[in-house]
mmCIF file of C-alpha atoms in Angstrom:
data_model
loop_
_atom_site.group_PDB
_atom_site.id
_atom_site.type_symbol
_atom_site.label_atom_id
_atom_site.label_comp_id
_atom_site.label_asym_id
_atom_site.label_seq_id
_atom_site.Cartn_x
_atom_site.Cartn_y
_atom_site.Cartn_z
ATOM 1 C CA UNK U 235 91.752 105.333 93.932
ATOM 2 C CA UNK U 236 91.219 102.062 95.816
ATOM 3 C CA UNK U 237 87.147 102.181 94.620
ATOM 4 C CA UNK U 238 87.870 102.734 91.698
ATOM 5 C CA UNK U 239 90.568 99.809 90.893
ATOM 6 C CA UNK U 240 87.917 97.376 93.271
ATOM 7 C CA UNK U 241 85.408 98.655 90.449
ATOM 8 C CA UNK U 242 87.297 97.687 87.646
ATOM 9 C CA UNK U 243 88.200 94.178 88.688
ATOM 10 C CA UNK U 244 92.043 95.240 89.406
ATOM 11 C CA UNK U 245 93.786 93.008 91.637
ATOM 12 C CA UNK U 246 94.506 95.062 95.154
ATOM 13 C CA UNK U 247 97.671 94.048 97.234
ATOM 14 C CA UNK U 248 97.716 95.544 101.269
ATOM 15 C CA UNK U 249 99.791 94.396 104.201
ATOM 16 C CA UNK U 250 100.238 96.539 106.934
ATOM 17 C CA UNK U 251 98.532 99.584 107.116
ATOM 18 C CA UNK U 252 97.273 98.983 103.800
ATOM 19 C CA UNK U 253 94.862 96.720 105.125
ATOM 20 C CA UNK U 254 93.076 99.307 107.081
ATOM 21 C CA UNK U 255 93.193 101.375 103.990
ATOM 22 C CA UNK U 256 91.020 98.626 102.110
ATOM 23 C CA UNK U 257 88.493 98.927 105.009
ATOM 24 C CA UNK U 258 88.467 102.753 105.477
ATOM 25 C CA UNK U 259 87.608 102.456 101.252
ATOM 26 C CA UNK U 260 84.501 99.781 102.018
ATOM 27 C CA UNK U 261 86.953 97.367 100.137
ATOM 28 C CA UNK U 262 85.816 93.548 101.401
ATOM 29 C CA UNK U 263 89.004 92.220 101.637
ATOM 30 C CA UNK U 264 87.172 88.964 101.513
ATOM 31 C CA UNK U 265 87.035 89.275 97.920
ATOM 32 C CA UNK U 266 88.238 87.749 94.759
ATOM 33 C CA UNK U 267 91.037 89.472 93.708
ATOM 34 C CA UNK U 268 92.104 90.908 96.961
ATOM 35 C CA UNK U 269 95.323 89.923 98.223
ATOM 36 C CA UNK U 270 96.090 90.306 102.251
ATOM 37 C CA UNK U 271 99.350 89.405 103.569
ATOM 38 C CA UNK U 272 102.259 89.896 106.052
ATOM 39 C CA UNK U 273 105.243 90.954 104.133
ATOM 40 C CA UNK U 274 104.925 92.957 100.914
ATOM 41 C CA UNK U 275 106.831 90.002 99.190
ATOM 42 C CA UNK U 276 103.716 87.375 99.750
ATOM 43 C CA UNK U 277 101.128 89.597 98.194
ATOM 44 C CA UNK U 278 103.365 90.218 95.209
ATOM 45 C CA UNK U 279 103.953 87.455 94.086
ATOM 46 C CA UNK U 280 99.844 86.485 94.442
ATOM 47 C CA UNK U 281 99.485 90.232 93.052
ATOM 48 C CA UNK U 282 101.604 89.321 90.343
ATOM 49 C CA UNK U 283 99.710 85.883 88.973
ATOM 50 C CA UNK U 284 96.578 87.863 89.034
ATOM 51 C CA UNK U 285 97.596 90.367 86.861
ATOM 52 C CA UNK U 286 98.260 87.786 84.303
ATOM 53 C CA UNK U 287 94.409 88.171 84.008
ATOM 54 C CA UNK U 288 94.208 91.532 84.147
ATOM 55 C CA UNK U 289 91.258 91.828 85.757
ATOM 56 C CA UNK U 290 89.026 89.652 88.458
ATOM 57 C CA UNK U 291 85.952 88.924 86.422
ATOM 58 C CA UNK U 292 84.787 86.151 89.268
ATOM 59 C CA UNK U 293 84.642 89.577 91.902
ATOM 60 C CA UNK U 294 81.332 90.547 89.709
ATOM 61 C CA UNK U 295 78.891 88.017 89.362
ATOM 62 C CA UNK U 296 76.657 88.597 85.524
ATOM 63 C CA UNK U 297 73.085 90.196 86.103
#
């Protein structure tokens, strides 16, 4: 599920054990649209802002 969300340029947020799940899934934690944080509130606020754009097109370069 995480890899699919990543490939579809969706915003992804994680904290705590979720960060390890991203790593296990092979999702680059420093990619655009990936939000990591210490608390659900901080992650949710940032992901919520990204969701306004529907997708994180900056994650993939053209060509």
